[in-house]
Amino acid sequence: MSRTDHICLMAKYNEWMNARLYEAVISLPDEEVVANRNAFFGSILGTLNHLAVGDTIWLKRFATHPANYSELESVRNLLTPASLGQLLYSDVKSLSNYRRSLDQVITEWAHSIKDHDLDQVLHYASTKGVAADKNFFSLVLHFFNHQTHHRGQATTLLSQAGVDIGVTDLLALIPNETVI
């Protein structure tokens, strides 16, 4: 599998898992969704907001890539979140709508990446203003790894609330291949 094919697979996994997560979260009473469960970002809602914040910040950074991805045009116009714990939306329905729009952007952008784009160095500043120059492919891998990390936390929080969302492994989306 090529690097760009793997990125497309990760985008598909991201969209699949987010749809499953939000389907499970929407089934819960609001008090369960906002209950402080002592996670990094407190509640299920806080964790899901953090994922949206992180994705927004990274997509805005990726929009500065020399390839000038047109698929990221809508992200360029978004306000940059003020903090990693910012509550973008205080209700699951609004956050779910935003999540779906982000996932659509991520999927379209992933399919537009060319292999030579991945070898570029991306210059950006951290949320604390620290300048960085890092390999773009490594940053894209971090982007998807960050999502997986926090979705894992969200599934644990859902489990604490009595909800099992079932299979969450990327393995479920990796196609079988014919051995010659």
PDB file of C-alpha atoms in Angstrom:
ATOM      1  CA  MET A   1       0.000   0.000   0.000  1.00  0.00           C
ATOM      2  CA  SER A   2       1.380   3.405  -0.951  1.00  0.00           C
ATOM      3  CA  ARG A   3       1.649   6.261   1.546  1.00  0.00           C
ATOM      4  CA  THR A   4      -1.223   8.109  -0.112  1.00  0.00           C
ATOM      5  CA  ASP A   5      -3.403   4.980  -0.117  1.00  0.00           C
ATOM      6  CA  HIS A   6      -2.678   4.570   3.593  1.00  0.00           C
ATOM      7  CA  ILE A   7      -3.687   8.179   4.250  1.00  0.00           C
ATOM      8  CA  CYS A   8      -6.970   7.560   2.400  1.00  0.00           C
ATOM      9  CA  LEU A   9      -7.538   4.447   4.500  1.00  0.00           C
ATOM     10  CA  MET A  10      -6.931   6.461   7.668  1.00  0.00           C
ATOM     11  CA  ALA A  11      -9.407   9.111   6.499  1.00  0.00           C
ATOM     12  CA  LYS A  12     -11.985   6.384   5.881  1.00  0.00           C
ATOM     13  CA  TYR A  13     -11.293   4.912   9.336  1.00  0.00           C
ATOM     14  CA  ASN A  14     -11.617   8.364  10.915  1.00  0.00           C
ATOM     15  CA  GLU A  15     -15.001   8.942   9.295  1.00  0.00           C
ATOM     16  CA  TRP A  16     -16.248   5.424  10.116  1.00  0.00           C
ATOM     17  CA  MET A  17     -15.220   5.612  13.765  1.00  0.00           C
ATOM     18  CA  ASN A  18     -16.560   9.114  14.278  1.00  0.00           C
ATOM     19  CA  ALA A  19     -19.936   8.090  12.855  1.00  0.00           C
ATOM     20  CA  ARG A  20     -20.042   5.139  15.269  1.00  0.00           C
ATOM     21  CA  LEU A  21     -18.962   7.287  18.218  1.00  0.00           C
ATOM     22  CA  TYR A  22     -21.545   9.967  17.615  1.00  0.00           C
ATOM     23  CA  GLU A  23     -24.292   7.408  17.045  1.00  0.00           C
ATOM     24  CA  ALA A  24     -23.488   5.990  20.488  1.00  0.00           C
ATOM     25  CA  VAL A  25     -23.163   9.385  22.178  1.00  0.00           C
ATOM     26  CA  ILE A  26     -26.447  10.680  20.786  1.00  0.00           C
ATOM     27  CA  SER A  27     -28.182   7.703  22.404  1.00  0.00           C
ATOM     28  CA  LEU A  28     -27.112   8.884  25.862  1.00  0.00           C
ATOM     29  CA  PRO A  29     -28.961  11.343  28.095  1.00  0.00           C
ATOM     30  CA  ASP A  30     -27.345  14.802  28.104  1.00  0.00           C
ATOM     31  CA  GLU A  31     -26.257  14.467  31.728  1.00  0.00           C
ATOM     32  CA  GLU A  32     -24.194  11.372  30.829  1.00  0.00           C
ATOM     33  CA  VAL A  33     -22.553  13.201  27.910  1.00  0.00           C
ATOM     34  CA  VAL A  34     -21.446  16.169  30.032  1.00  0.00           C
ATOM     35  CA  ALA A  35     -20.643  14.242  33.230  1.00  0.00           C
ATOM     36  CA  ASN A  36     -17.075  14.811  34.403  1.00  0.00           C
ATOM     37  CA  ARG A  37     -15.383  11.431  34.098  1.00  0.00           C
ATOM     38  CA  ASN A  38     -11.917  12.713  34.998  1.00  0.00           C
ATOM     39  CA  ALA A  39     -10.609  12.246  31.463  1.00  0.00           C
ATOM     40  CA  PHE A  40      -8.029  14.588  29.900  1.00  0.00           C
ATOM     41  CA  PHE A  41     -10.888  16.807  28.727  1.00  0.00           C
ATOM     42  CA  GLY A  42     -13.345  15.899  31.483  1.00  0.00           C
ATOM     43  CA  SER A  43     -16.413  14.519  29.798  1.00  0.00           C
ATOM     44  CA  ILE A  44     -17.427  12.681  26.670  1.00  0.00           C
ATOM     45  CA  LEU A  45     -18.479  16.034  25.213  1.00  0.00           C
ATOM     46  CA  GLY A  46     -15.158  17.609  26.233  1.00  0.00           C
ATOM     47  CA  THR A  47     -13.218  14.771  24.600  1.00  0.00           C
ATOM     48  CA  LEU A  48     -15.201  14.981  21.367  1.00  0.00           C
ATOM     49  CA  ASN A  49     -14.772  18.764  21.325  1.00  0.00           C
ATOM     50  CA  HIS A  50     -11.021  18.328  21.766  1.00  0.00           C
ATOM     51  CA  LEU A  51     -10.930  16.032  18.752  1.00  0.00           C
ATOM     52  CA  ALA A  52     -12.736  18.669  16.681  1.00  0.00           C
ATOM     53  CA  VAL A  53     -10.420  21.388  17.994  1.00  0.00           C
ATOM     54  CA  GLY A  54      -7.302  19.356  17.211  1.00  0.00           C
ATOM     55  CA  ASP A  55      -8.522  18.468  13.739  1.00  0.00           C
ATOM     56  CA  THR A  56      -9.411  22.097  13.018  1.00  0.00           C
ATOM     57  CA  ILE A  57      -5.992  23.327  14.139  1.00  0.00           C
ATOM     58  CA  TRP A  58      -4.126  20.693  12.109  1.00  0.00           C
ATOM     59  CA  LEU A  59      -6.248  21.152   9.003  1.00  0.00           C
ATOM     60  CA  LYS A  60      -5.639  24.908   9.151  1.00  0.00           C
ATOM     61  CA  ARG A  61      -1.899  24.184   9.338  1.00  0.00           C
ATOM     62  CA  PHE A  62      -2.129  21.698   6.457  1.00  0.00           C
ATOM     63  CA  ALA A  63      -3.907  24.394   4.450  1.00  0.00           C
ATOM     64  CA  THR A  64      -0.613  26.335   4.428  1.00  0.00           C
ATOM     65  CA  HIS A  65       1.171  23.508   2.577  1.00  0.00           C
ATOM     66  CA  PRO A  66       2.752  24.653  -0.717  1.00  0.00           C
ATOM     67  CA  ALA A  67       0.319  22.338  -2.572  1.00  0.00           C
ATOM     68  CA  ASN A  68      -2.413  24.831  -1.586  1.00  0.00           C
ATOM     69  CA  TYR A  69      -5.074  22.130  -1.265  1.00  0.00           C
ATOM     70  CA  SER A  70      -8.375  23.508  -2.557  1.00  0.00           C
ATOM     71  CA  GLU A  71     -10.141  20.848  -0.462  1.00  0.00           C
ATOM     72  CA  LEU A  72      -9.055  22.785   2.638  1.00  0.00           C
ATOM     73  CA  GLU A  73     -10.516  26.122   1.489  1.00  0.00           C
ATOM     74  CA  SER A  74     -13.442  25.924   3.919  1.00  0.00           C
ATOM     75  CA  VAL A  75     -11.026  25.287   6.789  1.00  0.00           C
ATOM     76  CA  ARG A  76      -8.923  28.338   5.960  1.00  0.00           C
ATOM     77  CA  ASN A  77     -11.926  30.516   6.818  1.00  0.00           C
ATOM     78  CA  LEU A  78     -12.576  28.934  10.223  1.00  0.00           C
ATOM     79  CA  LEU A  79     -11.515  30.699  13.384  1.00  0.00           C
ATOM     80  CA  THR A  80      -8.516  29.061  15.040  1.00  0.00           C
ATOM     81  CA  PRO A  81      -9.556  27.584  18.391  1.00  0.00           C
ATOM     82  CA  ALA A  82      -8.120  29.507  21.335  1.00  0.00           C
ATOM     83  CA  SER A  83      -7.151  26.415  23.327  1.00  0.00           C
ATOM     84  CA  LEU A  84      -7.009  22.639  23.050  1.00  0.00           C
ATOM     85  CA  GLY A  85      -9.799  22.353  25.605  1.00  0.00           C
ATOM     86  CA  GLN A  86     -12.085  24.908  23.958  1.00  0.00           C
ATOM     87  CA  LEU A  87     -15.728  23.908  23.858  1.00  0.00           C
ATOM     88  CA  LEU A  88     -16.639  24.552  20.230  1.00  0.00           C
ATOM     89  CA  TYR A  89     -20.179  23.273  20.763  1.00  0.00           C
ATOM     90  CA  SER A  90     -22.035  22.702  24.014  1.00  0.00           C
ATOM     91  CA  ASP A  91     -24.453  20.169  22.530  1.00  0.00           C
ATOM     92  CA  VAL A  92     -23.802  16.867  20.773  1.00  0.00           C
ATOM     93  CA  LYS A  93     -26.078  17.551  17.800  1.00  0.00           C
ATOM     94  CA  SER A  94     -24.230  20.735  16.775  1.00  0.00           C
ATOM     95  CA  LEU A  95     -20.853  19.118  17.409  1.00  0.00           C
ATOM     96  CA  SER A  96     -21.936  16.097  15.360  1.00  0.00           C
ATOM     97  CA  ASN A  97     -22.827  18.333  12.409  1.00  0.00           C
ATOM     98  CA  TYR A  98     -19.437  20.034  12.637  1.00  0.00           C
ATOM     99  CA  ARG A  99     -17.712  16.648  12.934  1.00  0.00           C
ATOM    100  CA  ARG A 100     -19.417  15.362   9.778  1.00  0.00           C
ATOM    101  CA  SER A 101     -18.332  18.452   7.856  1.00  0.00           C
ATOM    102  CA  LEU A 102     -14.746  18.060   9.106  1.00  0.00           C
ATOM    103  CA  ASP A 103     -14.727  14.384   8.164  1.00  0.00           C
ATOM    104  CA  GLN A 104     -15.924  15.187   4.669  1.00  0.00           C
ATOM    105  CA  VAL A 105     -13.118  17.750   4.295  1.00  0.00           C
ATOM    106  CA  ILE A 106     -10.567  15.254   5.650  1.00  0.00           C
ATOM    107  CA  THR A 107     -11.687  12.556   3.194  1.00  0.00           C
ATOM    108  CA  GLU A 108     -11.636  14.891   0.193  1.00  0.00           C
ATOM    109  CA  TRP A 109      -8.262  16.332   1.220  1.00  0.00           C
ATOM    110  CA  ALA A 110      -6.765  12.865   1.805  1.00  0.00           C
ATOM    111  CA  HIS A 111      -7.702  11.834  -1.728  1.00  0.00           C
ATOM    112  CA  SER A 112      -6.055  14.958  -3.150  1.00  0.00           C
ATOM    113  CA  ILE A 113      -2.625  14.411  -1.575  1.00  0.00           C
ATOM    114  CA  LYS A 114       0.118  13.514  -4.008  1.00  0.00           C
ATOM    115  CA  ASP A 115       3.039  11.354  -2.925  1.00  0.00           C
ATOM    116  CA  HIS A 116       5.595  14.133  -3.535  1.00  0.00           C
ATOM    117  CA  ASP A 117       3.573  16.457  -1.237  1.00  0.00           C
ATOM    118  CA  LEU A 118       4.426  14.175   1.674  1.00  0.00           C
ATOM    119  CA  ASP A 119       8.154  14.907   1.422  1.00  0.00           C
ATOM    120  CA  GLN A 120       7.716  18.639   2.034  1.00  0.00           C
ATOM    121  CA  VAL A 121       8.608  20.354   5.282  1.00  0.00           C
ATOM    122  CA  LEU A 122       5.683  22.209   6.822  1.00  0.00           C
ATOM    123  CA  HIS A 123       6.379  25.362   8.785  1.00  0.00           C
ATOM    124  CA  TYR A 124       3.833  26.152  11.495  1.00  0.00           C
ATOM    125  CA  ALA A 125       3.565  27.427  15.054  1.00  0.00           C
ATOM    126  CA  SER A 126       2.298  25.375  17.982  1.00  0.00           C
ATOM    127  CA  THR A 127      -0.675  26.543  20.017  1.00  0.00           C
ATOM    128  CA  LYS A 128       1.900  28.139  22.341  1.00  0.00           C
ATOM    129  CA  GLY A 129       3.488  30.009  19.440  1.00  0.00           C
ATOM    130  CA  VAL A 130       6.599  27.830  19.136  1.00  0.00           C
ATOM    131  CA  ALA A 131       7.793  27.647  15.529  1.00  0.00           C
ATOM    132  CA  ALA A 132       8.294  24.213  13.990  1.00  0.00           C
ATOM    133  CA  ASP A 133       9.501  22.813  10.680  1.00  0.00           C
ATOM    134  CA  LYS A 134       8.512  19.163  10.347  1.00  0.00           C
ATOM    135  CA  ASN A 135       8.122  16.504   7.680  1.00  0.00           C
ATOM    136  CA  PHE A 136       4.599  16.701   6.283  1.00  0.00           C
ATOM    137  CA  PHE A 137       4.080  12.929   6.096  1.00  0.00           C
ATOM    138  CA  SER A 138       5.045  12.592   9.763  1.00  0.00           C
ATOM    139  CA  LEU A 139       2.582  15.346  10.663  1.00  0.00           C
ATOM    140  CA  VAL A 140      -0.214  13.638   8.736  1.00  0.00           C
ATOM    141  CA  LEU A 141       0.537  10.398  10.599  1.00  0.00           C
ATOM    142  CA  HIS A 142       0.431  12.333  13.880  1.00  0.00           C
ATOM    143  CA  PHE A 143      -2.918  13.868  12.864  1.00  0.00           C
ATOM    144  CA  PHE A 144      -4.522  10.452  12.422  1.00  0.00           C
ATOM    145  CA  ASN A 145      -2.763   8.973  15.470  1.00  0.00           C
ATOM    146  CA  HIS A 146      -4.056  11.843  17.625  1.00  0.00           C
ATOM    147  CA  GLN A 147      -7.605  11.085  16.490  1.00  0.00           C
ATOM    148  CA  THR A 148      -7.226   7.395  17.298  1.00  0.00           C
ATOM    149  CA  HIS A 149      -5.770   8.166  20.726  1.00  0.00           C
ATOM    150  CA  HIS A 150      -8.650  10.373  21.804  1.00  0.00           C
ATOM    151  CA  ARG A 151     -11.332   8.216  20.209  1.00  0.00           C
ATOM    152  CA  GLY A 152      -9.918   5.412  22.358  1.00  0.00           C
ATOM    153  CA  GLN A 153     -10.502   7.612  25.384  1.00  0.00           C
ATOM    154  CA  ALA A 154     -14.019   8.385  24.173  1.00  0.00           C
ATOM    155  CA  THR A 155     -14.829   4.680  23.802  1.00  0.00           C
ATOM    156  CA  THR A 156     -13.610   4.120  27.368  1.00  0.00           C
ATOM    157  CA  LEU A 157     -15.825   6.954  28.591  1.00  0.00           C
ATOM    158  CA  LEU A 158     -18.757   5.455  26.685  1.00  0.00           C
ATOM    159  CA  SER A 159     -18.002   2.082  28.266  1.00  0.00           C
ATOM    160  CA  GLN A 160     -18.132   3.754  31.685  1.00  0.00           C
ATOM    161  CA  ALA A 161     -21.568   5.060  30.702  1.00  0.00           C
ATOM    162  CA  GLY A 162     -22.685   1.525  29.798  1.00  0.00           C
ATOM    163  CA  VAL A 163     -22.343   1.809  26.009  1.00  0.00           C
ATOM    164  CA  ASP A 164     -20.325  -0.682  23.961  1.00  0.00           C
ATOM    165  CA  ILE A 165     -19.746   0.518  20.397  1.00  0.00           C
ATOM    166  CA  GLY A 166     -18.288  -2.794  19.258  1.00  0.00           C
ATOM    167  CA  VAL A 167     -15.316  -3.248  16.953  1.00  0.00           C
ATOM    168  CA  THR A 168     -13.077  -0.196  16.776  1.00  0.00           C
ATOM    169  CA  ASP A 169      -9.990  -1.614  15.104  1.00  0.00           C
ATOM    170  CA  LEU A 170      -8.582  -0.254  11.858  1.00  0.00           C
ATOM    171  CA  LEU A 171      -8.165  -3.914  10.947  1.00  0.00           C
ATOM    172  CA  ALA A 172     -11.890  -3.992  10.137  1.00  0.00           C
ATOM    173  CA  LEU A 173     -11.254  -1.685   7.160  1.00  0.00           C
ATOM    174  CA  ILE A 174      -7.994  -3.134   5.843  1.00  0.00           C
ATOM    175  CA  PRO A 175      -8.932  -5.099   2.743  1.00  0.00           C
ATOM    176  CA  ASN A 176      -7.895  -8.688   2.206  1.00  0.00           C
ATOM    177  CA  GLU A 177      -5.354  -9.124  -0.531  1.00  0.00           C
ATOM    178  CA  THR A 178      -4.803 -12.011  -2.869  1.00  0.00           C
ATOM    179  CA  VAL A 179      -1.528 -13.814  -2.330  1.00  0.00           C
ATOM    180  CA  ILE A 180       0.033 -14.940  -5.577  1.00  0.00           C
TER     181      ILE A 180
END
